[in-house]
Coordinates of C-alpha atoms and ligand atoms in Angstrom, one line a residue:
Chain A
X21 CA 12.3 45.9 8.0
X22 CA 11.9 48.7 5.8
X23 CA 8.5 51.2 6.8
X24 CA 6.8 51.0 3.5
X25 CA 5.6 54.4 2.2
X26 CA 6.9 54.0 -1.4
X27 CA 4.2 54.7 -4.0
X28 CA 4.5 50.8 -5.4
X29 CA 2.8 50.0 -1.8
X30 CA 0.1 53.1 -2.7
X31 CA -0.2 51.2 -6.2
X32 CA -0.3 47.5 -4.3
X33 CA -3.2 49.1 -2.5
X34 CA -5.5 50.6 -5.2
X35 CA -4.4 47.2 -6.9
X36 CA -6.2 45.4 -4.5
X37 CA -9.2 47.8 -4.5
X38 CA -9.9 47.3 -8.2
X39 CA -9.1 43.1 -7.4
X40 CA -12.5 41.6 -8.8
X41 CA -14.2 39.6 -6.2
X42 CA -15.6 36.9 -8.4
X43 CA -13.4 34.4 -6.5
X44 CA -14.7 35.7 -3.0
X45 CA -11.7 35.2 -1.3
X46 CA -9.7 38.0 -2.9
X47 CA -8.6 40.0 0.6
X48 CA -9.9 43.2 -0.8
X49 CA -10.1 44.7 3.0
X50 CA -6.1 45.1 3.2
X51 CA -6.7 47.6 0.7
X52 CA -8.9 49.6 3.1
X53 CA -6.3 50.1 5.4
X54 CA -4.4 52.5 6.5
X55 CA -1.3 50.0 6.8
X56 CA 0.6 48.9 4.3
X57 CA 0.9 44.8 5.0
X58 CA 3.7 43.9 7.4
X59 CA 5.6 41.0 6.0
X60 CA 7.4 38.5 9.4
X61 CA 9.9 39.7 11.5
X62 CA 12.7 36.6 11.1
X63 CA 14.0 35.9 13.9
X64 CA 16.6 33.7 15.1
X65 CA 14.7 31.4 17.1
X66 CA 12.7 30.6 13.5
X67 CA 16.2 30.1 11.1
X68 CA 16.8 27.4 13.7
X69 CA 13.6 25.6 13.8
X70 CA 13.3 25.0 10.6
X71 CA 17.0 24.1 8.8
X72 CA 15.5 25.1 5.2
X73 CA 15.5 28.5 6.0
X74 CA 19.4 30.0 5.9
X75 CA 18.7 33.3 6.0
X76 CA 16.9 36.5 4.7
X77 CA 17.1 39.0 1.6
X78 CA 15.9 42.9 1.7
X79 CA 13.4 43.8 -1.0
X80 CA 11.3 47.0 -1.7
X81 CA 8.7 45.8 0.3
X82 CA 10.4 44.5 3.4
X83 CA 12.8 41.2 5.0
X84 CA 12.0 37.7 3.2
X85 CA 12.7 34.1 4.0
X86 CA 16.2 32.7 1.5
X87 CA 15.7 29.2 1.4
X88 CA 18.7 26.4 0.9
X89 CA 18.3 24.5 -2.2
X90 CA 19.6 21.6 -0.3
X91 CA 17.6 18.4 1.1
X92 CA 18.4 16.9 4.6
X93 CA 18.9 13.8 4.9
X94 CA 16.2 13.9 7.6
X95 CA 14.1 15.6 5.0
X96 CA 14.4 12.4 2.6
X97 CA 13.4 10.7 5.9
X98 CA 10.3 12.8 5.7
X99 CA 9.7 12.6 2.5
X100 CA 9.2 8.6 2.7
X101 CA 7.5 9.2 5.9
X102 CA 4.6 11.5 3.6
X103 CA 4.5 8.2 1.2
X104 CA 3.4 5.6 3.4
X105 CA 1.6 7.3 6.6
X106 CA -0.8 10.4 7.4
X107 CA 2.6 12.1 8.2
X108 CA 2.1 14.2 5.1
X109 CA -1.0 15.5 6.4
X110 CA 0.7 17.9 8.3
X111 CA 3.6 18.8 6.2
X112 CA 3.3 22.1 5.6
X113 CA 5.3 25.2 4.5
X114 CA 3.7 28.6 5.9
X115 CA 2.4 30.8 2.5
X116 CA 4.2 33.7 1.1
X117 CA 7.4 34.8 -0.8
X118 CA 10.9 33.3 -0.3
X119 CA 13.7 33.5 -2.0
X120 CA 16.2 31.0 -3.5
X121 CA 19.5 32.3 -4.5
X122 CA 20.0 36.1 -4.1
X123 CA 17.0 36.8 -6.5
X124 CA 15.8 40.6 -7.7
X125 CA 13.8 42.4 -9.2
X126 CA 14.2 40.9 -12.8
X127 CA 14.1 37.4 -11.1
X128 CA 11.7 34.9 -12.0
X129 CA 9.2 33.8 -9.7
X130 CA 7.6 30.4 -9.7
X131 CA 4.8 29.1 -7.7
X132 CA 4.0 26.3 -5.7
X133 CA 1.7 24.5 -3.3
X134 CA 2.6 24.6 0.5
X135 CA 2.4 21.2 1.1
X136 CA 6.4 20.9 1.8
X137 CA 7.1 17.6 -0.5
X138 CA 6.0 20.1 -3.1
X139 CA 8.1 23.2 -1.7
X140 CA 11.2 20.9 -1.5
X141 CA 11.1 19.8 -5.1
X142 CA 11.1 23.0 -6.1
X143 CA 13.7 24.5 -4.2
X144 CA 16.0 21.3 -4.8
X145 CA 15.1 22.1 -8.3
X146 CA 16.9 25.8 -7.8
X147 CA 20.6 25.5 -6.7
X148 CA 22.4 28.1 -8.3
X149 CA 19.4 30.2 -9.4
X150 CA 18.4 33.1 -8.2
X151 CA 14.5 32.9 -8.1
X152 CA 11.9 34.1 -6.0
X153 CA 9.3 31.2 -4.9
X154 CA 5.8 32.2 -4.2
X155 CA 3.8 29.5 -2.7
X156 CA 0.0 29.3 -2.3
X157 CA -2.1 28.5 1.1
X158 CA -3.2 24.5 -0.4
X159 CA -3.9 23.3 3.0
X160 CA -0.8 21.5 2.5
X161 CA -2.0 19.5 -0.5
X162 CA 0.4 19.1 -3.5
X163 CA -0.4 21.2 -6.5
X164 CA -2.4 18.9 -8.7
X165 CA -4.8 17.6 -6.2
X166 CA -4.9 21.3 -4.7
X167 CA -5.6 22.5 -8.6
X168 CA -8.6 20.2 -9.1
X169 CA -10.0 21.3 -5.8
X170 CA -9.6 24.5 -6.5
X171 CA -7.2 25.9 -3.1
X172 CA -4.0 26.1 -5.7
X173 CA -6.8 28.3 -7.6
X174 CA -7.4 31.7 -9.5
X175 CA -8.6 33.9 -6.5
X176 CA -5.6 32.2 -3.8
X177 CA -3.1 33.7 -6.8
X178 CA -4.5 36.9 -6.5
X179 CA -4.8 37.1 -2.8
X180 CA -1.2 35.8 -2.6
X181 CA 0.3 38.3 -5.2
X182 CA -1.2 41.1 -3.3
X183 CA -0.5 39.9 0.4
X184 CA 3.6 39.8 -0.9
X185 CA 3.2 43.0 -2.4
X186 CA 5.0 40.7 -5.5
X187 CA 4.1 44.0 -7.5
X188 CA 6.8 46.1 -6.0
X189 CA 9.3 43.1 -5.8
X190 CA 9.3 42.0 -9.2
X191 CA 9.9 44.6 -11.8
X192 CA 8.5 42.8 -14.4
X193 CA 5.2 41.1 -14.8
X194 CA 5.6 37.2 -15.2
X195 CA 5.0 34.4 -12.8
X196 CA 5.5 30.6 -13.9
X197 CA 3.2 28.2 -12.2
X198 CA 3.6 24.6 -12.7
X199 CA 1.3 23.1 -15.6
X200 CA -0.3 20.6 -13.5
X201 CA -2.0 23.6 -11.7
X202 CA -3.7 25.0 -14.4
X203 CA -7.1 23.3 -13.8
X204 CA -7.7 25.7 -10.9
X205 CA -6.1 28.6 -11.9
X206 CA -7.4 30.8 -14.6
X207 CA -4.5 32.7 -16.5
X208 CA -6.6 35.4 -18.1
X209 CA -8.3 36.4 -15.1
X210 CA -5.0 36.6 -12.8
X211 CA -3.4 38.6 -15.6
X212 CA -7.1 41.2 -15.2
X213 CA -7.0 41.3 -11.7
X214 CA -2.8 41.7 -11.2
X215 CA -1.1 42.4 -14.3
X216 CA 0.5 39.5 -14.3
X217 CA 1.3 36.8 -17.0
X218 CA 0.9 33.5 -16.2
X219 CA 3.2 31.3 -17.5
X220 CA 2.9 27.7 -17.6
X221 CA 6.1 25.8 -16.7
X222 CA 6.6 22.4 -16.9
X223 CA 5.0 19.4 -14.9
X224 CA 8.0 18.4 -12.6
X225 CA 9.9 20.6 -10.9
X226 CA 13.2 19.2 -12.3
X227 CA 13.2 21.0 -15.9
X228 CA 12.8 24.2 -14.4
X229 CA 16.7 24.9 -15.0
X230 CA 16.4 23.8 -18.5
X231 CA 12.9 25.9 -18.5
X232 CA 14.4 29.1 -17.9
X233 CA 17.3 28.4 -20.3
X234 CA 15.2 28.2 -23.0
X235 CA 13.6 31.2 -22.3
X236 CA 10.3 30.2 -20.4
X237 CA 9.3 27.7 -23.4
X238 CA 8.0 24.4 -22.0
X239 CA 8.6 21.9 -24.5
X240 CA 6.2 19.1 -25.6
X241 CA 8.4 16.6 -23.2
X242 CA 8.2 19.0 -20.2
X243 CA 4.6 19.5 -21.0
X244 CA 3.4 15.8 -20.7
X245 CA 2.7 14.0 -17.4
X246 CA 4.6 10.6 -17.2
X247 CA 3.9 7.8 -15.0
X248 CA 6.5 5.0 -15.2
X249 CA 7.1 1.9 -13.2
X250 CA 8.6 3.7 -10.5
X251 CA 5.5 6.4 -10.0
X252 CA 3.5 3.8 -9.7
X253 CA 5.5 1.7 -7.7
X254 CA 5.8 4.6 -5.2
X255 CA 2.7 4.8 -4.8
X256 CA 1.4 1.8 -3.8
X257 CA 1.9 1.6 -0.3
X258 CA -0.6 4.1 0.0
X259 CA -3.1 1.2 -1.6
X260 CA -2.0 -1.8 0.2
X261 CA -2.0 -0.2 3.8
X262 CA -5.8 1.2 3.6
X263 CA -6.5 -2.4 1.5
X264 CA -5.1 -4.0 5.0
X265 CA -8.3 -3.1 6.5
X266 CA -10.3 -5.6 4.4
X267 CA -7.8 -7.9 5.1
X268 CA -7.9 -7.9 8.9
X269 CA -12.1 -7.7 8.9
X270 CA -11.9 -10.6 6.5
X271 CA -9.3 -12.6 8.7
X272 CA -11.4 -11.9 11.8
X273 CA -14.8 -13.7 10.0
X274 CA -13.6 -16.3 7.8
X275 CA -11.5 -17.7 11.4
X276 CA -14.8 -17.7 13.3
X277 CA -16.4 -19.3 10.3
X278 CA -14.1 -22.1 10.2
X279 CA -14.1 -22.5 13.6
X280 CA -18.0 -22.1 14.4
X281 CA -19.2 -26.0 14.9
X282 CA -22.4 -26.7 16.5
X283 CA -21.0 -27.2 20.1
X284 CA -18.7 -23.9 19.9
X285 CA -15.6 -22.3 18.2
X286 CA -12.7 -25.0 17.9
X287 CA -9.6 -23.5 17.0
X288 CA -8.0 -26.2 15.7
X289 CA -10.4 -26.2 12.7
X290 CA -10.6 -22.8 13.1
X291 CA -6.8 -22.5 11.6
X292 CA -6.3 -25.2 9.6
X293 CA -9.5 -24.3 7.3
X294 CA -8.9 -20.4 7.6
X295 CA -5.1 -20.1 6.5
X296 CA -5.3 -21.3 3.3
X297 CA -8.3 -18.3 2.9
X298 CA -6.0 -16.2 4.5
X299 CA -2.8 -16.4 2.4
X300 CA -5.4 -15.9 -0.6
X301 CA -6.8 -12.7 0.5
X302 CA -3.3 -11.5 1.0
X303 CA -2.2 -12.5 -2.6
X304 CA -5.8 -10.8 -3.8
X305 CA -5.2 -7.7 -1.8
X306 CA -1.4 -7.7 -3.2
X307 CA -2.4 -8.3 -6.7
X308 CA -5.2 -5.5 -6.4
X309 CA -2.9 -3.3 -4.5
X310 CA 0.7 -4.1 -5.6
X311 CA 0.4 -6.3 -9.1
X312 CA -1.8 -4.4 -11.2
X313 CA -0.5 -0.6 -10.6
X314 CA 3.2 -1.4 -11.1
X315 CA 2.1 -4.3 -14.0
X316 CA -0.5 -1.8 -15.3
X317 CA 0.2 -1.4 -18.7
X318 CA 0.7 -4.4 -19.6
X319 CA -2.1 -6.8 -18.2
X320 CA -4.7 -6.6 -20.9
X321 CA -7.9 -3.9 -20.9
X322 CA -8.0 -0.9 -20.5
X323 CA -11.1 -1.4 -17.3
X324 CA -9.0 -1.1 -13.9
X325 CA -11.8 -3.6 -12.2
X326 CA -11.0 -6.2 -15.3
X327 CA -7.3 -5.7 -15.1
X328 CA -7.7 -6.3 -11.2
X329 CA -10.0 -9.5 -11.9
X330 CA -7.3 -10.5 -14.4
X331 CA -4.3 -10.3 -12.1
X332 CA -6.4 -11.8 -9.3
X333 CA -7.5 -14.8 -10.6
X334 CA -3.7 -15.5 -12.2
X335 CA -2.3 -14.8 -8.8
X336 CA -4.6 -17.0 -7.0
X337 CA -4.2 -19.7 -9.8
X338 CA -0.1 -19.4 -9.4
X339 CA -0.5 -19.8 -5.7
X340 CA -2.1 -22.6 -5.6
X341 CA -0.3 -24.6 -8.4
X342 CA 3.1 -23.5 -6.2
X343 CA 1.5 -24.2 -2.6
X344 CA -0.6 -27.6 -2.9
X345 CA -1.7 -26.4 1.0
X346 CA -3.4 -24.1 -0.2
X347 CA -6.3 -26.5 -2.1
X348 CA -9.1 -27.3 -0.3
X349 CA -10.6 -30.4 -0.7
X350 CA -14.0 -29.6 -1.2
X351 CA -15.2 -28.2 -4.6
X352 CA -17.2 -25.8 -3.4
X353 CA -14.4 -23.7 -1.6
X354 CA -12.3 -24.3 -4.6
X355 CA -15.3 -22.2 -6.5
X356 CA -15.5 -20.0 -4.0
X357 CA -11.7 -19.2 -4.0
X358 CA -11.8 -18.7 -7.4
X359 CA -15.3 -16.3 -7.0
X360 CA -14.3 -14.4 -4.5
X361 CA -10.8 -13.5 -4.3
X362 CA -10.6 -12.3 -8.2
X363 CA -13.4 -9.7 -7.1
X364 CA -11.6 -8.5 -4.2
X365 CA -8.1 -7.6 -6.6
X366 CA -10.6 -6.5 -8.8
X367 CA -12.4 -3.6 -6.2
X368 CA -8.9 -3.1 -4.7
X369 CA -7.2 -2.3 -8.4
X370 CA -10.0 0.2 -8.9
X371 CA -9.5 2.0 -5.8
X372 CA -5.8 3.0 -8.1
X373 CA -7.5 5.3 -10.8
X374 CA -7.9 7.8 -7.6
X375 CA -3.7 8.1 -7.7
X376 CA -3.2 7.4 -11.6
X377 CA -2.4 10.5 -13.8
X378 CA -4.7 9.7 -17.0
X379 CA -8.5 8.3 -15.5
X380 CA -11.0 11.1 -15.7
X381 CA -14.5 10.9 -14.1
X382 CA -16.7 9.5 -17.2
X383 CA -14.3 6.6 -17.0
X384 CA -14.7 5.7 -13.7
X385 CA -18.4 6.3 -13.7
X386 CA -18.5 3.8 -16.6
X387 CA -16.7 1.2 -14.6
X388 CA -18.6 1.6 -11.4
X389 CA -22.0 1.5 -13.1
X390 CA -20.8 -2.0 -13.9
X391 CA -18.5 -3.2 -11.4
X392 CA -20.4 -2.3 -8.8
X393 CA -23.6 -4.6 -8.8
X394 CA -21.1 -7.5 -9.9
X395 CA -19.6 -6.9 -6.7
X396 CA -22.5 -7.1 -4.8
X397 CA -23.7 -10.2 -6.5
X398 CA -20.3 -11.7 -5.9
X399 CA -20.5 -11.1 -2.1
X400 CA -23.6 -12.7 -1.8
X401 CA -23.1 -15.7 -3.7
X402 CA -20.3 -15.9 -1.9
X403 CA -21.8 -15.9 0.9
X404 CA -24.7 -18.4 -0.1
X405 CA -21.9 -20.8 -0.9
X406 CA -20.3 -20.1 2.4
X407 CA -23.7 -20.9 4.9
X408 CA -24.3 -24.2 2.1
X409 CA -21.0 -25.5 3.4
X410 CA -21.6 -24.9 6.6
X411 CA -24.8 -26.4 6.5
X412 CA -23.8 -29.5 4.7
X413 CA -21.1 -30.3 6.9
X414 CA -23.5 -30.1 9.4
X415 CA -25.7 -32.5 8.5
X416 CA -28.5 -29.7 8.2
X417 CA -29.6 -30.2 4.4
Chain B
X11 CA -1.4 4.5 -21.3
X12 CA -4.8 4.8 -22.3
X13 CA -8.3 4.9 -20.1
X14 CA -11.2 3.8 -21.3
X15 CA -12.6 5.1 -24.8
X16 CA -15.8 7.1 -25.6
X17 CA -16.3 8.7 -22.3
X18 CA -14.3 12.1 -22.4
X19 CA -17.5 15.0 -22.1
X20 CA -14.7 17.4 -23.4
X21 CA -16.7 19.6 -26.3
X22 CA -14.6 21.8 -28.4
X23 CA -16.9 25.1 -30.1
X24 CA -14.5 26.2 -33.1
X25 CA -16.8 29.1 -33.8
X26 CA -15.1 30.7 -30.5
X27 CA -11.9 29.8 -31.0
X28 CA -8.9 32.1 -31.7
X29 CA -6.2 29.9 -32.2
X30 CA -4.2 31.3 -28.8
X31 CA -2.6 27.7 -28.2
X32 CA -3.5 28.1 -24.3
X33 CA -5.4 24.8 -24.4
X34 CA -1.9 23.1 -26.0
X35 CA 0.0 24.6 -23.4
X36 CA -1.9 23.4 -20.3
X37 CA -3.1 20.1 -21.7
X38 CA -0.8 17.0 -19.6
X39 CA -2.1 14.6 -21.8
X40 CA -1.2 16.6 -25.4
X41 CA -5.2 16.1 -26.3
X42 CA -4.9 19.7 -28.5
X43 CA -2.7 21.1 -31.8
X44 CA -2.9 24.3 -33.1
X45 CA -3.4 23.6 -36.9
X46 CA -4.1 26.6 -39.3
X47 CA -4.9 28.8 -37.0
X48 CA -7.3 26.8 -34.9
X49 CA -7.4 24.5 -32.1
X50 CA -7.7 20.7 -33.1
X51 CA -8.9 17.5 -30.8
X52 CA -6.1 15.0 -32.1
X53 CA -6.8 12.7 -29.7
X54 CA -10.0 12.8 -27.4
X55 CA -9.2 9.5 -25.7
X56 CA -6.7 10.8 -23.6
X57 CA -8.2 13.7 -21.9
X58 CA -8.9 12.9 -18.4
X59 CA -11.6 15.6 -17.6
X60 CA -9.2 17.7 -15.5
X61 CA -10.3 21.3 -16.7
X62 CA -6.9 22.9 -17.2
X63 CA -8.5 23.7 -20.7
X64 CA -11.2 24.9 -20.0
X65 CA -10.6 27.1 -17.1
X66 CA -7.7 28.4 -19.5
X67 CA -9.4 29.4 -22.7
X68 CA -10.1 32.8 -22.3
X69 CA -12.9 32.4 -25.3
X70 CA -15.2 29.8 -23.9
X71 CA -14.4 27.6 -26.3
X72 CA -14.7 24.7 -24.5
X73 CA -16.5 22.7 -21.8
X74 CA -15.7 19.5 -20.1
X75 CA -17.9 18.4 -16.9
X76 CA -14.9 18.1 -14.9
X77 CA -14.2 15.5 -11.8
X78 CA -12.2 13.4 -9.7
X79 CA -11.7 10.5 -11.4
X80 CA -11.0 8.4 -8.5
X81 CA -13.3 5.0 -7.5
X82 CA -12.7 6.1 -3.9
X83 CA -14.4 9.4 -3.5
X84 CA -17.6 8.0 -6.2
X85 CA -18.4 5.2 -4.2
X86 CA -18.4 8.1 -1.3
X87 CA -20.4 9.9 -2.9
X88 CA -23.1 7.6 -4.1
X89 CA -23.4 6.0 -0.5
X90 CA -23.1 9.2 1.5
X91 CA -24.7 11.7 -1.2
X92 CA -23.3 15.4 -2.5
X93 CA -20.6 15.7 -5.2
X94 CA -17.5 12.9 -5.5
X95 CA -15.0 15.1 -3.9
X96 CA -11.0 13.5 -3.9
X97 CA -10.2 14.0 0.1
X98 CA -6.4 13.3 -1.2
X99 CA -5.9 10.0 1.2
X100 CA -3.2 9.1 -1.4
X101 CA -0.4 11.6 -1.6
X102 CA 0.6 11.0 -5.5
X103 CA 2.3 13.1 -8.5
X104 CA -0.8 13.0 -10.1
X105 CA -4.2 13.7 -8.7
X106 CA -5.4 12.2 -5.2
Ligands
SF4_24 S1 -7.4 28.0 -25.6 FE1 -9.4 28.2 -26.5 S2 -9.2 29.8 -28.0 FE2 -7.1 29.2 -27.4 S3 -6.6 27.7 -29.0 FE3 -7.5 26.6 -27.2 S4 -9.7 26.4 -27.7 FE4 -8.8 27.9 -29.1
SF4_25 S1 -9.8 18.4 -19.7 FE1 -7.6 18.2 -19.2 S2 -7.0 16.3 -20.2 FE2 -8.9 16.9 -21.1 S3 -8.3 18.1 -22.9 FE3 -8.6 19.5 -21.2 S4 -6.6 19.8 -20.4 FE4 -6.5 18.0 -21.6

């Protein structure tokens, strides 16, 4: 660890004085100090707890973290882990500099989030470069969800840039973010408060190689946000798992309605007039859930709730022309199949323009202002046609 | 793909702008062209209110009332009160 009395660390500290404080959170009380800011001690015991971190490289300002640009295979394990459970939740890098490669002072620097799926594509993205990485305190959220809530954000830059004394590491003045944080970072006012250019590099982390070869131009293609088959694909088992809630609250009722007769629950009925209700909130939740993101463009309208009714209502039509067990006998659950089921791929589908890349809030606001009473009308017709049955079987009307 | 049309708040003042292309650069959904010298809406239908623009135009040239669009966190919002705020229960490449 170097003792840092260089006049950059002088110039990191009047830096930080003139930092504006519109943000609130720029640390301007480093810069009363009289210590310059101590960057970690590695030690041993840290390289071995976590893998990713292979070693360190000296700079002006002190020690820093080299990364490997290398995923574990427990780290792919990981990865998958974040896509279907609350494990990403806690999957977190620690903020600050590190460096990939044996990076200097000319080096580019690029930012990222700390939520650690982030902070491996990025790195995975850098074999063979020599780059410094500078990532953000998000909480551990990735960049675009950090961007529109403002923790990747204009006055965490700052903060950061002056907490890793980045002034006196990098000789020159550019740092490339990825474009997908741009909502909560404000390149004219980083560039006032550090000196620094903000550069906007492309939306996935794998065209940063070709990025840099073309001289930090993002082309239109690196620029755009795709979402094939596959995103969407990967990201519905974050839909059907919470949708599995409905599923089991809706098993639990629609057994004891079956079942309820007027001396007690028989089970026997119970079954046999619940299962076919059963496998049909399944398909609904499936077609909601599964169905319409992966099938999204090309079921008809552009409404998620219609696109969700659409799919529904196929799905439980298709069902029940391949499964004749799944007919009831008596019209009015036929109706009711056909009511309520549609509506629950419908409110599930919805629940998708949270993880899409291209619904903004008008739209959704639209849909809800409509979607939203029909669901409540549906739930109580359905209901209505549920305590009819009831009553007519027995014997009450 | 497309969302739904005639709902974008994005509002362009060409008064204020300077033609600096920021707005093209941080735009995911290529909504902008610089064309003599000034920015242009091309396409209005495909902005999704995230605010890159806006928070990047150095000239105030633009406004958009920016939000989560995400069903989730409005129907939290209208049951529970206070502004529809995305508590990221998806993990996703776009937004939560
Ligand atoms: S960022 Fe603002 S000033 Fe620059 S081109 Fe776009 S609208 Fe015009
Ligand atoms: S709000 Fe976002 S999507 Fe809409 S024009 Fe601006 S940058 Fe593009």
């Amino acid at each position: 660890m170097e003792k840092d009395n260089s006049p950059e660390a002088a110039d990191i500290k009047n830096r930080a004085k003139c930092a504006p404080s519109q943000g609130g959170t720029v640390c301007s009380c480093r810069a009363e100090k009289s210590e310059p800011v101590q960057l970690k001690q590695v030690t041993p015991e840290i390289v071995q707890h976590k893998r990713w971190i292979t070693g360190t490289v000296r700079t002006p300002m002190g020690v820093i973290y080299a990364v490997s640009t290398e995923i574990t295979k427990q780290e792919i394990f990981e990865h998958l882990m974040c896509r279907i459970s609350g494990f990403r939740k806690s999957y977190m890098v620690t903020p600050g500099l590190y460096a990939a490669g044996n990076p200097d002072s000319q080096s580019h620097v690029v930012v990222t989030a700390n939520y650690k799926l982030s902070f491996d594509k990025v790195r995975e993205s850098l074999a063979d470069e020599n780059v410094w990485i500078l990532v953000l305190d998000t909480k551990g959220i990735n960049v675009w969800c950090a961007a529109g809530k403002g923790t990747f954000g204009t006055a965490e830059l700052i903060n950061r840039i002056i907490m890793t004394q980045l002034t006196s590491i990098a000789g020159h003045r550019e740092i490339i973010l990825p474009q997908l944080g741009a909502p909560g970072v404000s390149a004219h006012q980083v560039k006032q408060a550090t000196g620094f250019q903000v550069l906007y590099g492309p939306v996935y982390a794998g065209d940063l190689k070709d990025y840099f070869k073309s001289g930090c131009v993002a082309s239109k293609s690196m620029r755009k946000v795709r979402f094939s088959m596959i995103d969407r694909l990967i990201l519905t088992p974050m839909e059907i798992i919470p949708a599995m809630g409905i599923f089991a609250v809706f098993t639990v009722i629609i057994f004891l309605y079956f079942g309820l007769s007027l001396s007690g629950i028989n089970f026997a009925d119970a079954f046999k007039g619940a299962f076919p209700f059963i496998v049909l909130c399944f398909t609904a939740i499936l077609s909601g859930a599964l169905i319409t993101p992966v099938l999204l463009p090309v079921i008809p309208f552009k409404s998620f709730a219609v696109k969700g009714w659409l799919a529904g209502i196929f799905m439980v039509w298709v069902s029940k022309q391949l499964f004749s067990w799944l007919n009831t006998p008596a019209p009015e659950l036929t109706f009711l199949t056909y009511l309520m089921f549609p509506m629950i791929s419908s409110y599930v589908a919805l629940q998708f323009t949270g993880s899409t890349t291209f619904t903004g809030m008008s739209g959704v606001k639209k849909e809800l202002k409509y979607a939203v009473p029909l669901y409540i009308i549906t739930a109580i017709m359905s209901i209505a046609v549920l305590v009819l049955y009831k009553a007519n079987q027995w014997r009450l009307l | 793909m497309r969302y739904l049309s005639n709902v974008s708040t994005l509002e362009f003042y060409s008064g204020k702008c300077t033609g600096c292309g920021m707005c093209v650069n941080v735009c995911p959904h290529e909504v902008f062209e610089i064309r003599e010298g000034q920015a242009v809406i091309i396409e209005r239908n495909r902005c999704m209110e995230c605010g890159a623009c806006v928070t990047n135009c150095a000239f105030g040239a633009l406004s958009v009332a920016r939000g989560v669009g995400c069903a989730a966190a409005l129907i939290n919002s209208m049951i529970r009160g206070g502004e529809p705020t995305c508590d990221c229960t998806t993990e996703s490449s776009g937004c939560c």
